[in-house]
Coordinates of C-alpha atoms in Angstrom, one line a residue:
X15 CA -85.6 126.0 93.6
X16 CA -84.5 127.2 90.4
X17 CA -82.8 129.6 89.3
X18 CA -83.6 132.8 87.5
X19 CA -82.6 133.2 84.6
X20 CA -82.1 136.6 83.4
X21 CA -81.8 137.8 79.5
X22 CA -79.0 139.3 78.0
X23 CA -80.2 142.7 78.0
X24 CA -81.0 142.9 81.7
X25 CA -77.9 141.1 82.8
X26 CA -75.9 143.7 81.0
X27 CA -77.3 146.9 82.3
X28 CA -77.2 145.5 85.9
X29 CA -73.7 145.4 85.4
X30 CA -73.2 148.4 83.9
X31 CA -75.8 149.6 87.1
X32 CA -73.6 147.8 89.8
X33 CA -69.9 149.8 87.8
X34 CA -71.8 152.6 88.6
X35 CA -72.4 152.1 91.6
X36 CA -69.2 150.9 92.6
X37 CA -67.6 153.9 91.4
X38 CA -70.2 156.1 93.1
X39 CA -68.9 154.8 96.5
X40 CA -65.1 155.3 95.2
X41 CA -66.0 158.8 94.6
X42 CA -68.1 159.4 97.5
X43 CA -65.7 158.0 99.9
X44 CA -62.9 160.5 98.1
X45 CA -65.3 163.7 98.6
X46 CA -65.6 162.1 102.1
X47 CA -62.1 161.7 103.4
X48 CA -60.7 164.9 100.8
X49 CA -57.9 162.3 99.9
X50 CA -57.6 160.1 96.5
X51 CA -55.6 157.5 97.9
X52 CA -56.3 156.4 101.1
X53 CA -54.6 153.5 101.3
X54 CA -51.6 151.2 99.9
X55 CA -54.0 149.6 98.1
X56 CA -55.5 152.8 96.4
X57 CA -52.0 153.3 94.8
X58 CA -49.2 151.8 97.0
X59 CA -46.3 154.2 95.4
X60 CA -47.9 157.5 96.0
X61 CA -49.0 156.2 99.8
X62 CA -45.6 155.3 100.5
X63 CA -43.9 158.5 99.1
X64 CA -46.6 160.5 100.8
X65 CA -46.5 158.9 103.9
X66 CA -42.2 159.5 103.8
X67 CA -42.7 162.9 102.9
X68 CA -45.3 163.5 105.9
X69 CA -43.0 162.0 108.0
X70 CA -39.9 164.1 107.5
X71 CA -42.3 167.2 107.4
X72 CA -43.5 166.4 111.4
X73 CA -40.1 165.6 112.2
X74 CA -38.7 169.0 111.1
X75 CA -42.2 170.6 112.7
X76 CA -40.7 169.2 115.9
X77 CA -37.2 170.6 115.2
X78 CA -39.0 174.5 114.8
X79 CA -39.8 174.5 118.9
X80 CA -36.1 174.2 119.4
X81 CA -34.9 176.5 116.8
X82 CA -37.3 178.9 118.6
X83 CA -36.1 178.7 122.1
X84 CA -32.5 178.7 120.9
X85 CA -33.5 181.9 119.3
X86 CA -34.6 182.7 122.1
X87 CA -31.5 182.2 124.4
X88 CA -29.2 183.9 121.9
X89 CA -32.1 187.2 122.1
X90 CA -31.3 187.0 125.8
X91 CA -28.0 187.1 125.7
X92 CA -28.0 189.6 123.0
X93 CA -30.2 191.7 125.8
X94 CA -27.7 191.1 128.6
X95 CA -25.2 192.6 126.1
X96 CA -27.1 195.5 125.6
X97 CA -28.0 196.3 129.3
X98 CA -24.1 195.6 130.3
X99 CA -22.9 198.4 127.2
X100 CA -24.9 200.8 129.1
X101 CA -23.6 199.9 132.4
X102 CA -20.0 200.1 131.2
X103 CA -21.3 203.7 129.6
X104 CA -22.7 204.3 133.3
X105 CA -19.0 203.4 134.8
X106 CA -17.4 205.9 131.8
X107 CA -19.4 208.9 132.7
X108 CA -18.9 208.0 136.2
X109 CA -14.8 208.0 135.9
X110 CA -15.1 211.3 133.4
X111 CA -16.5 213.1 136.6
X112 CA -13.9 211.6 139.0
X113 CA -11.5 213.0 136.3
X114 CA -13.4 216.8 136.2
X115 CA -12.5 217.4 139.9
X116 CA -9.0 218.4 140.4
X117 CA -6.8 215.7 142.6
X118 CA -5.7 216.6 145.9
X119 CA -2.9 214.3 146.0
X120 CA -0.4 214.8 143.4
X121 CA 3.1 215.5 144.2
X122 CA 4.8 218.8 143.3
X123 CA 8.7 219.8 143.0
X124 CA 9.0 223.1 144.5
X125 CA 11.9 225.2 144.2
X126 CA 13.2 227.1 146.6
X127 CA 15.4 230.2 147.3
X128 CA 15.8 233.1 144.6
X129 CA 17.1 231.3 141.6
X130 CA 14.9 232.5 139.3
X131 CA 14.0 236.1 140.7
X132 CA 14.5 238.5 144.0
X133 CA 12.9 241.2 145.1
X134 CA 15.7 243.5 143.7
X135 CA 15.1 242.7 140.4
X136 CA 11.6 243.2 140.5
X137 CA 12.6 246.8 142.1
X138 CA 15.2 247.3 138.8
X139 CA 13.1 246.2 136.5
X140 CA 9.5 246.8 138.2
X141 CA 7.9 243.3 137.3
X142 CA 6.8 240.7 139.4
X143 CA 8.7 237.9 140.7
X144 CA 6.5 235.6 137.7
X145 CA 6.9 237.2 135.2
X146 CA 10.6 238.2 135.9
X147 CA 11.1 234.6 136.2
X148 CA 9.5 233.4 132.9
X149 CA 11.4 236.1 131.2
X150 CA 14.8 235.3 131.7
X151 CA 17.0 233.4 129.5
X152 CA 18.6 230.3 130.2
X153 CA 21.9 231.2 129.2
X154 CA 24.2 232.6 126.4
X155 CA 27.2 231.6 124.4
X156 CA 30.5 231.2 126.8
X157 CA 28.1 232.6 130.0
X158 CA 28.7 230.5 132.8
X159 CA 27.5 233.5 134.9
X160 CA 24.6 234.1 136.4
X161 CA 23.0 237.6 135.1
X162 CA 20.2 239.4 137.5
X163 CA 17.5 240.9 135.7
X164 CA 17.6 244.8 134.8
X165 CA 15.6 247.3 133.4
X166 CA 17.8 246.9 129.7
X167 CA 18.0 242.7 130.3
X168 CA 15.7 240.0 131.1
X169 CA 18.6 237.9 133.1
X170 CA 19.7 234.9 132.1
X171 CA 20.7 231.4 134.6
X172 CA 24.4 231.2 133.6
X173 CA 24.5 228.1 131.1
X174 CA 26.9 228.5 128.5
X175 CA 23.9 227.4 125.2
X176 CA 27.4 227.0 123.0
X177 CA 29.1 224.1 125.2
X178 CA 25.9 222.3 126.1
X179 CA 23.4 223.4 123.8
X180 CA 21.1 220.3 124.5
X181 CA 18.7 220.6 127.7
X182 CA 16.6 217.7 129.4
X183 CA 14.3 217.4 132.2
X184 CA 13.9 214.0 133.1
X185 CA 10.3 212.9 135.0
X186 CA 10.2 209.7 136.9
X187 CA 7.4 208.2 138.6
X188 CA 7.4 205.2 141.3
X189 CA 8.9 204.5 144.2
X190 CA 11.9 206.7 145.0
X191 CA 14.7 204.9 144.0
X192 CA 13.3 203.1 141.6
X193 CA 11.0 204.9 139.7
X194 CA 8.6 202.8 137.5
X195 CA 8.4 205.3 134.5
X196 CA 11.0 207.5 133.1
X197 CA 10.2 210.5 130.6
X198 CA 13.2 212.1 129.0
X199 CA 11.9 216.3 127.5
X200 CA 14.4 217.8 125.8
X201 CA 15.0 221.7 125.1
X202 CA 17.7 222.8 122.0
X203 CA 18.9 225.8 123.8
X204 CA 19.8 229.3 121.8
X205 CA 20.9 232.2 123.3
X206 CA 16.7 233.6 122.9
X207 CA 15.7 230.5 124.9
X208 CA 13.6 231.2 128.1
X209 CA 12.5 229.7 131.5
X210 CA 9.0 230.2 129.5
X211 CA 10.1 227.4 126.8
X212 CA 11.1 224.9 129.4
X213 CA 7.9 225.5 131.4
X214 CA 5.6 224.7 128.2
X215 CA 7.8 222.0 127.2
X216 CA 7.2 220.3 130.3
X217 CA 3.3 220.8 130.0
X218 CA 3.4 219.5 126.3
X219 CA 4.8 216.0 127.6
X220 CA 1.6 215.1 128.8
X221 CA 3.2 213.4 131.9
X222 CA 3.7 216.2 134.1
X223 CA 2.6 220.3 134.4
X224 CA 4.3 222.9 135.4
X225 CA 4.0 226.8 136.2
X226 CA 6.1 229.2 137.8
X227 CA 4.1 230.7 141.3
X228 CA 4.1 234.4 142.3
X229 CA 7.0 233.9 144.3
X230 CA 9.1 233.3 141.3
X231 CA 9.5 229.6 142.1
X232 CA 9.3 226.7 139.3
X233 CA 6.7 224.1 139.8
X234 CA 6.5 221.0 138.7
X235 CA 3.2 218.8 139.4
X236 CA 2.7 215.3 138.5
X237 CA -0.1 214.0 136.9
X238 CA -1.0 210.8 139.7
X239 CA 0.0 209.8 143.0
X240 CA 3.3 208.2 142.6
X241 CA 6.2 209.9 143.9
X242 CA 7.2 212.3 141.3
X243 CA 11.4 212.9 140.3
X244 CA 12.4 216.2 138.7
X245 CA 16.1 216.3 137.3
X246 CA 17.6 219.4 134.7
X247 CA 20.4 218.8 133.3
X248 CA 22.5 220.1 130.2
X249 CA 25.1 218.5 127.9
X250 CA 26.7 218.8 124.5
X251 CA 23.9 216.7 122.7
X252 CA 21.2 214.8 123.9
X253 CA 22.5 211.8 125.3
X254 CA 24.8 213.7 127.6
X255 CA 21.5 216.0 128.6
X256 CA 20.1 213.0 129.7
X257 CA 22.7 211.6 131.6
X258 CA 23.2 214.6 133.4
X259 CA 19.3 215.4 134.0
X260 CA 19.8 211.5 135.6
X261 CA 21.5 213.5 138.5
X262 CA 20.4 216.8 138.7
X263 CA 23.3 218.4 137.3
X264 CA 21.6 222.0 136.4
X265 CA 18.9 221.4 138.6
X266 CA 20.4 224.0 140.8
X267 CA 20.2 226.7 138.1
X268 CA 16.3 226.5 138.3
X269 CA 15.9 226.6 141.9
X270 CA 15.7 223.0 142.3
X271 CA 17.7 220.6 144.2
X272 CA 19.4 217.7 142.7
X273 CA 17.7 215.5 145.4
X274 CA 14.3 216.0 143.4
X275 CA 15.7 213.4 140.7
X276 CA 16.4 210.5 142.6
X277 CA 14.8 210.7 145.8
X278 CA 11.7 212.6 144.3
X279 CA 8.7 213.7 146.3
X280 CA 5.8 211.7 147.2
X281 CA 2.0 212.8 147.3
X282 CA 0.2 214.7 149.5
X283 CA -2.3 211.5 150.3
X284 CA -4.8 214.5 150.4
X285 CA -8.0 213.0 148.9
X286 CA -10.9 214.5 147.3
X287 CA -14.6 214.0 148.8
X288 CA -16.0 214.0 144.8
X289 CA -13.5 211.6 144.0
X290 CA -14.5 209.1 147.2
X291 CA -17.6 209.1 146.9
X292 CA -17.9 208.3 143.1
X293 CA -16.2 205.4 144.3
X294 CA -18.8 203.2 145.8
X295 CA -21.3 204.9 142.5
X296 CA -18.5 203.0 140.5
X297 CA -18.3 199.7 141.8
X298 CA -22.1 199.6 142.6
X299 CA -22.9 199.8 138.5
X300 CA -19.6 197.1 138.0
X301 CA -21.5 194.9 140.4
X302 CA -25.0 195.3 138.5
X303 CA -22.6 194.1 135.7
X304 CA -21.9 190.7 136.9
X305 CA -25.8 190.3 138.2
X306 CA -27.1 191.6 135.0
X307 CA -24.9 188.3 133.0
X308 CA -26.2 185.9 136.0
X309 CA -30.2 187.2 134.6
X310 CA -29.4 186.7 130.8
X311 CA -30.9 183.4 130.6
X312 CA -33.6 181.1 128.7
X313 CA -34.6 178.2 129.6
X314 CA -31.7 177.3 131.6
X315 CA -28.9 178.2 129.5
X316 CA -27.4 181.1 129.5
X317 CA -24.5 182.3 127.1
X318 CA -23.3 185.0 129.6
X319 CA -22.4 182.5 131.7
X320 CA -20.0 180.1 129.8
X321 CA -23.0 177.7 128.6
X322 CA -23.0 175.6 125.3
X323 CA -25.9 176.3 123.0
X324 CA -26.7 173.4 120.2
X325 CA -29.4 174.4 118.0
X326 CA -30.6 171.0 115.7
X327 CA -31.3 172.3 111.7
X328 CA -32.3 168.7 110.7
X329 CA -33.9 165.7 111.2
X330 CA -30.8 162.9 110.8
X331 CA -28.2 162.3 113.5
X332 CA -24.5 161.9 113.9
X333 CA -22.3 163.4 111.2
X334 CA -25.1 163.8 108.5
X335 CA -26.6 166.4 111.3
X336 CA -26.7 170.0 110.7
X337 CA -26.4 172.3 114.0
X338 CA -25.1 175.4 114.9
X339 CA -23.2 175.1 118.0
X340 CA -23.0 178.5 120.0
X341 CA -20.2 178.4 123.2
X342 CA -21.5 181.1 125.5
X343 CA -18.5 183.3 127.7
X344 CA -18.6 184.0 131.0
X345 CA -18.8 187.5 130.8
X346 CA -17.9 189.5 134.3
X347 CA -16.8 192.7 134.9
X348 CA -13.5 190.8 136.0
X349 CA -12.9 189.0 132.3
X350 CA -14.1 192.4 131.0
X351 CA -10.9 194.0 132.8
X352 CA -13.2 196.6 135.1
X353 CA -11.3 196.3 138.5
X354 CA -12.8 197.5 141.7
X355 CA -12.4 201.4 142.4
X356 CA -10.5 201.6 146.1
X357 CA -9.3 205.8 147.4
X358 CA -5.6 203.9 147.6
X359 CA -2.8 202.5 145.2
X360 CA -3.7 198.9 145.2
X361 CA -2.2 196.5 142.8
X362 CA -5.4 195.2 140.5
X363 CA -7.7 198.1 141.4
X364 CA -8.5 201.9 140.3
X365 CA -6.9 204.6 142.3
X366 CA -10.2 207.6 142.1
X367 CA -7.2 209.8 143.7
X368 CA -5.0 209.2 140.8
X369 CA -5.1 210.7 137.6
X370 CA -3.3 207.7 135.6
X371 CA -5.6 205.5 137.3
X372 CA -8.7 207.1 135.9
X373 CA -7.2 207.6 132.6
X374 CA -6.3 203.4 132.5
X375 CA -9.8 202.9 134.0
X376 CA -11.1 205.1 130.5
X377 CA -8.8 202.2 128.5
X378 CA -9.9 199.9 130.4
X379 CA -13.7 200.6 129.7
X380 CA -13.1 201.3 126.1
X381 CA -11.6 198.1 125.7
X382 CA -14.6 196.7 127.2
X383 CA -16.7 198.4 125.5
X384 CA -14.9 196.4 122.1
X385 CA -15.0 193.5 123.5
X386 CA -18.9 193.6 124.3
X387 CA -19.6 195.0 120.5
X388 CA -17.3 192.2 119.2
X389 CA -19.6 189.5 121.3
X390 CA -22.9 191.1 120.3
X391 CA -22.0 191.4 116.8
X392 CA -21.0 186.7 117.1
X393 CA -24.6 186.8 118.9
X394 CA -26.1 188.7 116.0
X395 CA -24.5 186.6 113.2
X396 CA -25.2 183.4 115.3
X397 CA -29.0 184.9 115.6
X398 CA -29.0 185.8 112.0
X399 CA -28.6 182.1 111.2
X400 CA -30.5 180.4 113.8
X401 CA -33.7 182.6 111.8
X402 CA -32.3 181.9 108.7
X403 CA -32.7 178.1 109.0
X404 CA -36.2 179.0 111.3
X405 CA -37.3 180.3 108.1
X406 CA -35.9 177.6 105.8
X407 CA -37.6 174.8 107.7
X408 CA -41.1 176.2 107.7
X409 CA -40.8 176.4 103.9
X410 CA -39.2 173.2 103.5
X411 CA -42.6 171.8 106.0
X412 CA -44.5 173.6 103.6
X413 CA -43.1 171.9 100.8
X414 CA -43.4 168.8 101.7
X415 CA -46.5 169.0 102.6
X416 CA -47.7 170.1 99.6
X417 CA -46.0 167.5 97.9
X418 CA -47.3 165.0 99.7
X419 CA -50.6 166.0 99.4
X420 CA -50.7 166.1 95.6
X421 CA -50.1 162.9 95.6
X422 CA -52.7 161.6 97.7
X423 CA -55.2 164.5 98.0
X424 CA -58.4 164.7 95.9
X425 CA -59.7 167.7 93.6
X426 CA -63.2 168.2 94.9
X427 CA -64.5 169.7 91.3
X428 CA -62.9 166.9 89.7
X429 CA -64.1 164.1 91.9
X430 CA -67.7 166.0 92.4
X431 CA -67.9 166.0 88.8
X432 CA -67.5 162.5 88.3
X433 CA -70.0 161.9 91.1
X434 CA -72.5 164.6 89.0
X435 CA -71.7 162.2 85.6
X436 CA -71.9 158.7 87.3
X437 CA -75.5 159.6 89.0
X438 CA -76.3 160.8 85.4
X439 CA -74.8 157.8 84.4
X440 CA -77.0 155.7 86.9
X441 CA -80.1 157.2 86.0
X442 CA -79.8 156.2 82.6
X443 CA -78.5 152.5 83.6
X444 CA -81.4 152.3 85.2
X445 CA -83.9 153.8 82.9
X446 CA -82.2 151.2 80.2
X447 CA -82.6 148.2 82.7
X448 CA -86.1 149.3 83.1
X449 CA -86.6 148.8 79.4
X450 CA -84.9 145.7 78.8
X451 CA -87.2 143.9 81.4
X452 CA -90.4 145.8 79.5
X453 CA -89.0 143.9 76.5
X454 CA -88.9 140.4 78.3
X455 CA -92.2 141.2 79.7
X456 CA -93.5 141.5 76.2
X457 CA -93.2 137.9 75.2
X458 CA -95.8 136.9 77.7
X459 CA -98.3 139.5 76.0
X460 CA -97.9 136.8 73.2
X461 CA -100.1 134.1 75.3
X462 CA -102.4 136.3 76.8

């Protein structure tokens, strides 16, 4: 068979017809798949780069569903924080009204006899016992004499204010014997200075109250449970006060006895019904404390509980790896130095009878109170971070995302465009190839 043989000007606009063509299906296949390369062989760099960049983007996708559970276990813990302040808030309020009622059980010193006032002075001078007792001066310069009251004088207790101008009361608590705490008050006498002064000096120590009663006896009253010491005693300057309030020296004058100093008295062990029963109120909320850490996890891992917390930031491993590593604390109402409330003096436990107890249970719950704003305000930095880098990684997914796809993605008004041109473009190839096989067809005319 032979073969046919085409002119010039047909064979050239059937290639040009076949071009266009075969860039119709290039562009047809781009409005198709959206992308401009589609392969290595479209253009190998930007496939490669694009295909890196995709890459890296799913990688860190993957690395957003940890970051958001890790948020998530530092929220919870951030919530058991929360729910434990108010407990410990709970446990305040709860010692604040042990602390309104009045104890039953704190020892007072007593004096006895008529030291400090008789019925015949309240007959000469036609005051009460109290008041004839707060009046009277402690002493005078060279008295070493007792003076009774009288209509003219208020009395005094017959210590000589020029020899031994310097007064003390010593105040011991503890075990008799060996008392535990020692608080040294001391009076400058003067010849105006009164049983009154001594009485407020001892009520502005803060460790111990005192009154005198209607029967004109001097009270002393501790301020807890321990067994409470009482010694007067005056000298020519404060250390000798003090070494003579050690025994009791002027105890006597006041209507004490010297045995008040060093065998002191003990307490009552009257309790009070408010106080007892705001003890099983108190450790019911310091329980809730320790079940409240146990709920404050996510996902298994809770930060309450002593639990490490590793939240991944990127997609390499080993040292190039960026983490945040969060160790959790085992928070308990134990570590957070909240003993059990007990109606006794217990070594490691509140005393609700005793006022010193209840005012180191209010340190105690202050102190935890810091501690839980210092921990919630490391879980709020930690948290701030952890959202930080949440927020960092969707934008840098973003990014490269959109990077890659400008490199391989195709602009559908550019590339439907070129379609519009190239069927323009084949329409006229067409028309032209048309033509030139009109113009072969001609010569034949010639032999017709």
């Amino acid at each position: 068979m032979a073969n046919t043989i085409l002119s010039s000007g047909v064979r050239n606009n059937l290639l040009t017809l076949q071009k266009t063509t075969s860039e119709q299906a290039v562009l047809q296949n781009r409005l198709a798949t959206g992308r401009k390369v589609n392969s290595a062989i479209d253009n190998p760099v930007n496939y490669f780069t694009a295909q890196s960049l995709n890459d890296r983007g799913s990688q860190l996708t993957g690395l957003l569903d940890g970051i958001s559970n890790g948020i998530q276990t530092i929220q919870a813990a951030s919530k058991g924080i929360d729910g434990i302040t108010k407990l410990v808030q709970s446990l305040q309020s709860t010692v604040k009204q042990a602390q309104a009622d009045a104890a039953q059980n704190r020892p007072t010193v007593v004096g006895t006899g008529t030291a400090l006032s008789s019925t015949a002075e309240t007959q000469a001078t036609n005051k009460s016992l109290k008041d004839i007792a707060l009046d009277k001066r402690i002493g005078s310069a060279g008295d070493t004499t007792v003076a009774a009251a009288t209509a003219g004088s208020a009395g005094d207790l017959g210590i000589d204010v020029t020899a031994t101008p310097a007064l003390n009361i010593q105040i011991t608590t503890g075990p008799a014997g060996a008392p535990t705490s020692t608080t040294n008050i001391g009076v400058t006498l003067t010849a105006n200075t009164t049983v009154r002064d001594v009485v407020n000096a001892i009520n502005a120590s803060g460790v111990a109250t005192a009154f005198v009663d209607e029967k004109g006896l001097l009270n002393v009253k501790g301020m807890g449970s321990e067994t409470l010491g009482v010694g007067i005693g005056a000298g020519a300057n404060a250390a000798a006060a003090v070494t003579a309030s050690s025994t009791g020296a002027q105890s006597a004058a006041f209507g004490l006895n010297a045995t008040d100093r060093t065998t002191g008295i003990a307490s009552s062990g009257v309790t009070s019904a408010v106080r007892s029963n705001l003890i099983q109120q108190f450790n019911d909320l310091r329980t809730q404390i320790d079940q409240l850490a146990k709920d404050s996890s996510y996902n298994g891992i809770n930060l309450l509980a002593g639990d490490r917390l590793s939240i991944a930031f990127n997609e390499k491993g080993g040292t190039n790896q960026t983490k945040l590593d969060i160790q959790g604390t085992n928070l308990t109402s134990d570590n957070l130095g909240i003993p059990q409330a007990v109606n006794t003096q217990l070594a490691g436990f509140f005393n609700f009878q005793n006022d010193l107890d209840l005012e180191k249970a209010t340190g105690s719950l202050s102190t935890a109170l810091t501690s839980l704003r210092s921990l919630a305000s490391t879980f709020g930095s930690n948290l701030s971070v952890a959202q930080t880098r949440q927020d960092f990684t969707k934008e840098m997914v973003n990014t490269l995302t959109t990077g890659a796809d400008n490199l391989v993605l195709a602009d559908s008004n550019e590339e439907g465009a070129k379609l519009l041109a190239l069927n323009t473009r084949q329409q006229l190839s067409q028309t032209a190839l048309s033509l030139a096989s009109q113009a072969d067809q001609s010569v034949l005319r010639l032999f017709s």
